[in-house]
Short mmCIF file of N, CA, C and O in Angstrom, two decimals:
data_model
loop_
_atom_site.label_atom_id
_atom_site.label_comp_id
_atom_site.label_asym_id
_atom_site.label_seq_id
_atom_site.Cartn_x
_atom_site.Cartn_y
_atom_site.Cartn_z
N GLY A 1 -53.95 -14.37 -21.90
CA GLY A 1 -54.10 -15.08 -23.19
C GLY A 1 -52.73 -15.66 -23.66
O GLY A 1 -51.67 -15.44 -23.13
N GLU A 2 -52.83 -16.44 -24.63
CA GLU A 2 -51.68 -17.09 -25.18
C GLU A 2 -50.96 -16.24 -26.23
O GLU A 2 -51.54 -15.46 -26.98
N ASN A 3 -49.62 -16.25 -26.23
CA ASN A 3 -48.83 -15.49 -27.18
C ASN A 3 -49.03 -16.16 -28.53
O ASN A 3 -49.04 -17.30 -28.70
N VAL A 4 -49.15 -15.25 -29.51
CA VAL A 4 -49.27 -15.64 -30.84
C VAL A 4 -48.05 -15.11 -31.66
O VAL A 4 -47.70 -13.95 -31.60
N SER A 5 -47.38 -16.00 -32.39
CA SER A 5 -46.15 -15.66 -33.10
C SER A 5 -46.54 -15.10 -34.50
O SER A 5 -47.12 -15.86 -35.30
N PRO A 6 -46.25 -13.82 -34.68
CA PRO A 6 -46.53 -13.30 -36.09
C PRO A 6 -45.87 -14.06 -37.17
O PRO A 6 -46.42 -14.33 -38.24
N GLU A 7 -44.63 -14.50 -36.96
CA GLU A 7 -43.84 -15.18 -37.94
C GLU A 7 -44.52 -16.51 -38.31
O GLU A 7 -44.54 -17.00 -39.44
N GLN A 8 -45.07 -17.16 -37.38
CA GLN A 8 -45.83 -18.48 -37.59
C GLN A 8 -47.06 -18.33 -38.47
O GLN A 8 -47.21 -19.04 -39.38
N ILE A 9 -47.74 -17.22 -38.21
CA ILE A 9 -48.92 -16.94 -39.03
C ILE A 9 -48.42 -16.59 -40.45
O ILE A 9 -49.05 -16.96 -41.44
N GLU A 10 -47.42 -15.71 -40.54
CA GLU A 10 -46.85 -15.32 -41.85
C GLU A 10 -46.47 -16.59 -42.73
O GLU A 10 -46.78 -16.70 -43.88
N ARG A 11 -45.75 -17.48 -42.09
CA ARG A 11 -45.39 -18.73 -42.81
C ARG A 11 -46.60 -19.49 -43.26
O ARG A 11 -46.54 -20.01 -44.32
N ALA A 12 -47.58 -19.61 -42.39
CA ALA A 12 -48.75 -20.36 -42.79
C ALA A 12 -49.48 -19.70 -43.98
O ALA A 12 -49.88 -20.34 -44.92
N LEU A 13 -49.62 -18.33 -43.98
CA LEU A 13 -50.16 -17.64 -45.10
C LEU A 13 -49.44 -17.80 -46.35
O LEU A 13 -49.98 -18.00 -47.45
N LEU A 14 -48.17 -17.72 -46.27
CA LEU A 14 -47.28 -17.86 -47.47
C LEU A 14 -47.34 -19.25 -48.05
O LEU A 14 -47.18 -19.50 -49.25
N SER A 15 -47.60 -20.28 -47.18
CA SER A 15 -47.71 -21.65 -47.59
C SER A 15 -48.82 -21.92 -48.59
O SER A 15 -48.75 -22.90 -49.39
N TYR A 16 -49.82 -20.99 -48.63
CA TYR A 16 -50.95 -21.26 -49.58
C TYR A 16 -50.46 -20.87 -51.01
O TYR A 16 -51.10 -21.30 -51.99
N GLY A 17 -49.36 -20.13 -51.12
CA GLY A 17 -48.81 -19.87 -52.48
C GLY A 17 -49.56 -18.85 -53.35
O GLY A 17 -49.21 -18.68 -54.44
N ALA A 18 -50.47 -18.23 -52.80
CA ALA A 18 -51.37 -17.22 -53.57
C ALA A 18 -50.95 -15.74 -53.41
O ALA A 18 -51.38 -15.00 -54.18
N VAL A 19 -50.08 -15.45 -52.46
CA VAL A 19 -49.60 -14.12 -52.33
C VAL A 19 -48.09 -14.06 -52.22
O VAL A 19 -47.45 -15.05 -51.88
N GLU A 20 -47.47 -12.87 -52.49
CA GLU A 20 -46.08 -12.72 -52.58
C GLU A 20 -45.40 -12.37 -51.21
O GLU A 20 -44.36 -12.95 -50.92
N GLU A 21 -45.98 -11.44 -50.53
CA GLU A 21 -45.40 -11.01 -49.16
C GLU A 21 -46.52 -10.81 -48.20
O GLU A 21 -47.60 -10.33 -48.39
N VAL A 22 -46.20 -11.21 -46.95
CA VAL A 22 -47.10 -11.13 -45.79
C VAL A 22 -46.41 -10.54 -44.57
O VAL A 22 -45.25 -10.94 -44.28
N MET A 23 -47.09 -9.68 -43.89
CA MET A 23 -46.55 -9.15 -42.55
C MET A 23 -47.80 -9.23 -41.57
O MET A 23 -48.90 -8.80 -42.00
N VAL A 24 -47.55 -9.75 -40.44
CA VAL A 24 -48.66 -9.87 -39.42
C VAL A 24 -48.20 -9.15 -38.16
O VAL A 24 -47.05 -9.23 -37.76
N GLY A 25 -49.16 -8.41 -37.58
CA GLY A 25 -48.94 -7.66 -36.32
C GLY A 25 -50.23 -7.24 -35.74
O GLY A 25 -51.28 -7.76 -36.09
N LEU A 26 -50.12 -6.32 -34.79
CA LEU A 26 -51.32 -5.87 -34.10
C LEU A 26 -51.64 -4.44 -34.63
O LEU A 26 -50.80 -3.54 -34.84
N GLN A 27 -52.93 -4.24 -34.82
CA GLN A 27 -53.49 -2.94 -35.16
C GLN A 27 -54.77 -2.79 -34.33
O GLN A 27 -55.64 -3.61 -34.49
N ASP A 28 -54.82 -1.77 -33.49
CA ASP A 28 -55.94 -1.64 -32.57
C ASP A 28 -56.19 -2.92 -31.76
O ASP A 28 -57.32 -3.32 -31.58
N HIS A 29 -55.02 -3.50 -31.32
CA HIS A 29 -55.06 -4.70 -30.47
C HIS A 29 -55.73 -5.99 -31.08
O HIS A 29 -56.28 -6.78 -30.45
N GLN A 30 -55.77 -5.94 -32.44
CA GLN A 30 -56.36 -7.05 -33.20
C GLN A 30 -55.23 -7.56 -34.17
O GLN A 30 -54.52 -6.84 -34.75
N ILE A 31 -55.26 -8.93 -34.46
CA ILE A 31 -54.37 -9.46 -35.36
C ILE A 31 -54.67 -9.03 -36.84
O ILE A 31 -55.84 -9.08 -37.28
N THR A 32 -53.65 -8.36 -37.44
CA THR A 32 -53.86 -7.82 -38.70
C THR A 32 -52.82 -8.38 -39.69
O THR A 32 -51.63 -8.61 -39.32
N ALA A 33 -53.22 -8.60 -40.81
CA ALA A 33 -52.28 -9.14 -41.96
C ALA A 33 -52.17 -8.05 -42.98
O ALA A 33 -53.18 -7.62 -43.45
N TRP A 34 -51.00 -7.64 -43.27
CA TRP A 34 -50.74 -6.75 -44.43
C TRP A 34 -50.19 -7.69 -45.54
O TRP A 34 -49.18 -8.38 -45.35
N ILE A 35 -50.91 -7.60 -46.65
CA ILE A 35 -50.48 -8.55 -47.69
C ILE A 35 -50.16 -7.82 -49.02
O ILE A 35 -51.01 -6.95 -49.41
N TYR A 36 -49.04 -8.05 -49.55
CA TYR A 36 -48.70 -7.64 -50.89
C TYR A 36 -48.95 -8.78 -51.83
O TYR A 36 -48.26 -9.83 -51.76
N PRO A 37 -50.03 -8.83 -52.59
CA PRO A 37 -50.37 -9.99 -53.46
C PRO A 37 -49.36 -10.28 -54.56
O PRO A 37 -49.25 -11.44 -55.04
N GLY A 38 -48.73 -9.25 -55.04
CA GLY A 38 -47.86 -9.40 -56.17
C GLY A 38 -48.52 -9.09 -57.43
O GLY A 38 -49.78 -9.07 -57.55
N GLN A 39 -47.76 -8.87 -58.49
CA GLN A 39 -48.35 -8.53 -59.82
C GLN A 39 -49.14 -9.61 -60.44
O GLN A 39 -50.10 -9.37 -61.15
N SER A 40 -48.80 -10.87 -60.20
CA SER A 40 -49.51 -11.94 -60.95
C SER A 40 -50.56 -12.59 -60.10
O SER A 40 -51.10 -13.67 -60.54
N ALA A 41 -50.95 -11.99 -58.94
CA ALA A 41 -51.86 -12.69 -58.06
C ALA A 41 -53.26 -12.55 -58.67
O ALA A 41 -53.61 -11.59 -59.26
N ALA A 42 -54.05 -13.61 -58.52
CA ALA A 42 -55.46 -13.63 -58.87
C ALA A 42 -56.23 -12.67 -58.14
O ALA A 42 -56.02 -12.40 -56.94
N PRO A 43 -57.26 -12.00 -58.71
CA PRO A 43 -58.13 -11.09 -58.01
C PRO A 43 -58.78 -11.97 -56.76
O PRO A 43 -59.19 -13.07 -56.97
N GLY A 44 -58.75 -11.25 -55.65
CA GLY A 44 -59.40 -11.83 -54.42
C GLY A 44 -58.46 -12.90 -53.72
O GLY A 44 -58.86 -13.49 -52.74
N ALA A 45 -57.19 -13.08 -54.18
CA ALA A 45 -56.30 -14.04 -53.66
C ALA A 45 -55.93 -13.71 -52.19
O ALA A 45 -56.00 -14.68 -51.32
N PRO A 46 -55.74 -12.51 -51.81
CA PRO A 46 -55.50 -12.25 -50.38
C PRO A 46 -56.66 -12.55 -49.44
O PRO A 46 -56.49 -13.24 -48.46
N GLU A 47 -57.87 -12.16 -49.82
CA GLU A 47 -59.04 -12.54 -49.09
C GLU A 47 -59.30 -14.01 -48.89
O GLU A 47 -59.53 -14.52 -47.85
N ARG A 48 -59.11 -14.82 -50.08
CA ARG A 48 -59.29 -16.22 -49.99
C ARG A 48 -58.29 -16.89 -49.10
O ARG A 48 -58.45 -17.78 -48.42
N THR A 49 -56.95 -16.37 -49.16
CA THR A 49 -55.96 -16.88 -48.33
C THR A 49 -56.22 -16.73 -46.89
O THR A 49 -56.08 -17.70 -46.15
N VAL A 50 -56.65 -15.60 -46.49
CA VAL A 50 -56.94 -15.29 -45.08
C VAL A 50 -58.18 -16.10 -44.68
O VAL A 50 -58.18 -16.69 -43.56
N ASP A 51 -59.17 -16.19 -45.54
CA ASP A 51 -60.36 -17.05 -45.11
C ASP A 51 -60.06 -18.46 -44.93
O ASP A 51 -60.47 -19.16 -44.01
N SER A 52 -59.18 -19.01 -45.82
CA SER A 52 -58.76 -20.42 -45.70
C SER A 52 -57.90 -20.63 -44.35
O SER A 52 -58.09 -21.61 -43.69
N TYR A 53 -56.99 -19.69 -44.13
CA TYR A 53 -56.16 -19.77 -42.87
C TYR A 53 -57.18 -19.81 -41.62
O TYR A 53 -57.09 -20.58 -40.77
N ASN A 54 -58.03 -18.70 -41.63
CA ASN A 54 -58.94 -18.51 -40.47
C ASN A 54 -59.77 -19.77 -40.22
O ASN A 54 -60.01 -20.10 -39.12
N ALA A 55 -60.17 -20.46 -41.28
CA ALA A 55 -61.04 -21.62 -41.11
C ALA A 55 -60.29 -22.78 -40.54
O ALA A 55 -60.96 -23.76 -40.04
N SER A 56 -58.95 -22.77 -40.51
CA SER A 56 -58.21 -23.95 -40.06
C SER A 56 -57.59 -23.76 -38.69
O SER A 56 -56.96 -24.70 -38.28
N ILE A 57 -57.79 -22.72 -37.99
CA ILE A 57 -57.03 -22.44 -36.74
C ILE A 57 -58.00 -21.86 -35.70
O ILE A 57 -59.15 -21.44 -35.92
N PRO A 58 -57.60 -22.00 -34.34
CA PRO A 58 -58.44 -21.43 -33.27
C PRO A 58 -58.66 -19.92 -33.38
O PRO A 58 -57.89 -19.20 -34.03
N ARG A 59 -59.77 -19.48 -32.88
CA ARG A 59 -60.15 -18.03 -32.94
C ARG A 59 -59.09 -17.12 -32.44
O ARG A 59 -58.90 -16.06 -33.02
N ASN A 60 -58.32 -17.46 -31.38
CA ASN A 60 -57.29 -16.56 -30.86
C ASN A 60 -56.14 -16.30 -31.74
O ASN A 60 -55.36 -15.49 -31.53
N ARG A 61 -56.03 -17.07 -32.79
CA ARG A 61 -54.91 -16.95 -33.82
C ARG A 61 -55.47 -16.41 -35.12
O ARG A 61 -54.74 -16.32 -36.08
N GLN A 62 -56.74 -16.10 -35.27
CA GLN A 62 -57.41 -15.75 -36.53
C GLN A 62 -57.10 -14.27 -36.85
O GLN A 62 -56.91 -13.41 -35.97
N ILE A 63 -56.91 -14.01 -38.13
CA ILE A 63 -56.66 -12.64 -38.65
C ILE A 63 -58.06 -11.85 -38.64
O ILE A 63 -59.04 -12.38 -39.22
N VAL A 64 -58.05 -10.77 -38.01
CA VAL A 64 -59.27 -9.96 -37.84
C VAL A 64 -59.31 -8.89 -38.92
O VAL A 64 -60.33 -8.59 -39.53
N ASN A 65 -58.12 -8.30 -39.20
CA ASN A 65 -58.06 -7.26 -40.17
C ASN A 65 -57.14 -7.59 -41.36
O ASN A 65 -56.05 -8.18 -41.06
N LEU A 66 -57.46 -7.20 -42.57
CA LEU A 66 -56.62 -7.41 -43.75
C LEU A 66 -56.42 -6.04 -44.39
O LEU A 66 -57.27 -5.47 -44.70
N GLU A 67 -55.12 -5.84 -44.59
CA GLU A 67 -54.68 -4.61 -45.35
C GLU A 67 -53.98 -5.07 -46.61
O GLU A 67 -52.94 -5.78 -46.52
N ILE A 68 -54.51 -4.71 -47.75
CA ILE A 68 -53.86 -5.14 -49.07
C ILE A 68 -52.94 -3.96 -49.54
O ILE A 68 -53.33 -2.88 -49.69
N MET A 69 -51.64 -4.35 -49.69
CA MET A 69 -50.69 -3.28 -49.99
C MET A 69 -50.46 -3.21 -51.53
O MET A 69 -50.56 -4.25 -52.19
N GLU A 70 -50.29 -2.04 -52.03
CA GLU A 70 -50.12 -1.93 -53.45
C GLU A 70 -48.62 -1.99 -53.88
O GLU A 70 -48.41 -2.19 -55.13
N GLU A 71 -47.76 -1.86 -52.98
CA GLU A 71 -46.25 -1.99 -53.24
C GLU A 71 -45.62 -3.01 -52.33
O GLU A 71 -46.17 -3.29 -51.23
N PRO A 72 -44.60 -3.62 -52.81
CA PRO A 72 -43.79 -4.54 -51.87
C PRO A 72 -43.36 -3.82 -50.60
O PRO A 72 -43.20 -2.59 -50.64
N PHE A 73 -43.13 -4.55 -49.58
CA PHE A 73 -42.64 -4.05 -48.32
C PHE A 73 -41.22 -3.50 -48.39
O PHE A 73 -40.41 -3.94 -49.22
N ALA A 74 -40.94 -2.35 -47.60
CA ALA A 74 -39.59 -1.88 -47.63
C ALA A 74 -38.67 -2.92 -46.97
O ALA A 74 -39.00 -3.67 -46.13
N LYS A 75 -37.41 -2.93 -47.61
CA LYS A 75 -36.40 -3.93 -47.10
C LYS A 75 -35.10 -3.37 -46.69
O LYS A 75 -34.83 -2.27 -47.16
N THR A 76 -34.41 -4.04 -45.85
CA THR A 76 -33.10 -3.60 -45.52
C THR A 76 -32.09 -4.00 -46.68
O THR A 76 -32.51 -4.70 -47.63
N LYS A 77 -30.92 -3.60 -46.66
CA LYS A 77 -29.86 -3.96 -47.58
C LYS A 77 -29.68 -5.44 -47.74
O LYS A 77 -29.27 -5.91 -48.78
N THR A 78 -29.97 -6.26 -46.65
CA THR A 78 -29.79 -7.68 -46.76
C THR A 78 -31.09 -8.34 -47.18
O THR A 78 -31.20 -9.56 -47.18
N GLY A 79 -32.17 -7.59 -47.49
CA GLY A 79 -33.37 -8.14 -48.07
C GLY A 79 -34.43 -8.52 -46.97
O GLY A 79 -35.49 -9.12 -47.26
N LYS A 80 -34.15 -8.11 -45.71
CA LYS A 80 -35.25 -8.40 -44.66
C LYS A 80 -36.22 -7.29 -44.71
O LYS A 80 -35.93 -6.10 -44.90
N THR A 81 -37.48 -7.68 -44.43
CA THR A 81 -38.58 -6.70 -44.36
C THR A 81 -38.42 -5.81 -43.08
O THR A 81 -38.18 -6.31 -42.03
N ILE A 82 -38.65 -4.51 -43.33
CA ILE A 82 -38.59 -3.61 -42.21
C ILE A 82 -40.00 -3.57 -41.59
O ILE A 82 -40.91 -2.95 -42.07
N ARG A 83 -40.21 -4.28 -40.46
CA ARG A 83 -41.44 -4.39 -39.81
C ARG A 83 -42.06 -3.06 -39.43
O ARG A 83 -43.27 -2.81 -39.70
N MET A 84 -41.25 -2.12 -38.89
CA MET A 84 -41.80 -0.82 -38.54
C MET A 84 -42.37 -0.02 -39.65
O MET A 84 -43.22 0.91 -39.49
N SER A 85 -42.00 -0.36 -40.91
CA SER A 85 -42.50 0.36 -42.03
C SER A 85 -43.88 -0.01 -42.42
O SER A 85 -44.61 0.64 -43.12
N VAL A 86 -44.45 -1.08 -41.78
CA VAL A 86 -45.76 -1.60 -42.08
C VAL A 86 -46.69 -1.56 -40.90
O VAL A 86 -47.73 -0.97 -40.96
N THR A 87 -46.24 -2.17 -39.79
CA THR A 87 -47.07 -2.23 -38.61
C THR A 87 -47.18 -0.93 -37.88
O THR A 87 -46.22 -0.10 -37.97
N LYS A 88 -48.32 -0.71 -37.17
CA LYS A 88 -48.44 0.58 -36.54
C LYS A 88 -48.29 0.55 -35.07
O LYS A 88 -48.20 1.59 -34.34
N GLU A 89 -48.38 -0.61 -34.52
CA GLU A 89 -48.29 -0.78 -32.97
C GLU A 89 -47.05 -1.55 -32.60
O GLU A 89 -46.69 -2.42 -33.28
#
């Protein structure tokens, strides 16, 4: 199969402007998005964002699982997201 860049998917999801933070990785060998919608996000914004993204790209790059986070992602002192704090695989 073709390699899929998590960062590329994250940038695409953030470009919709409806959610605050996104992390993409594998969970049970399926592409999963962990989304923190933010305090001011409209209800259903994460689901609509993923649906819009999935409708625009090939199946092998589509998000299969969506996990909505209640808190912002853990960050390093320099402000980078700590991937291992979110992804399981």
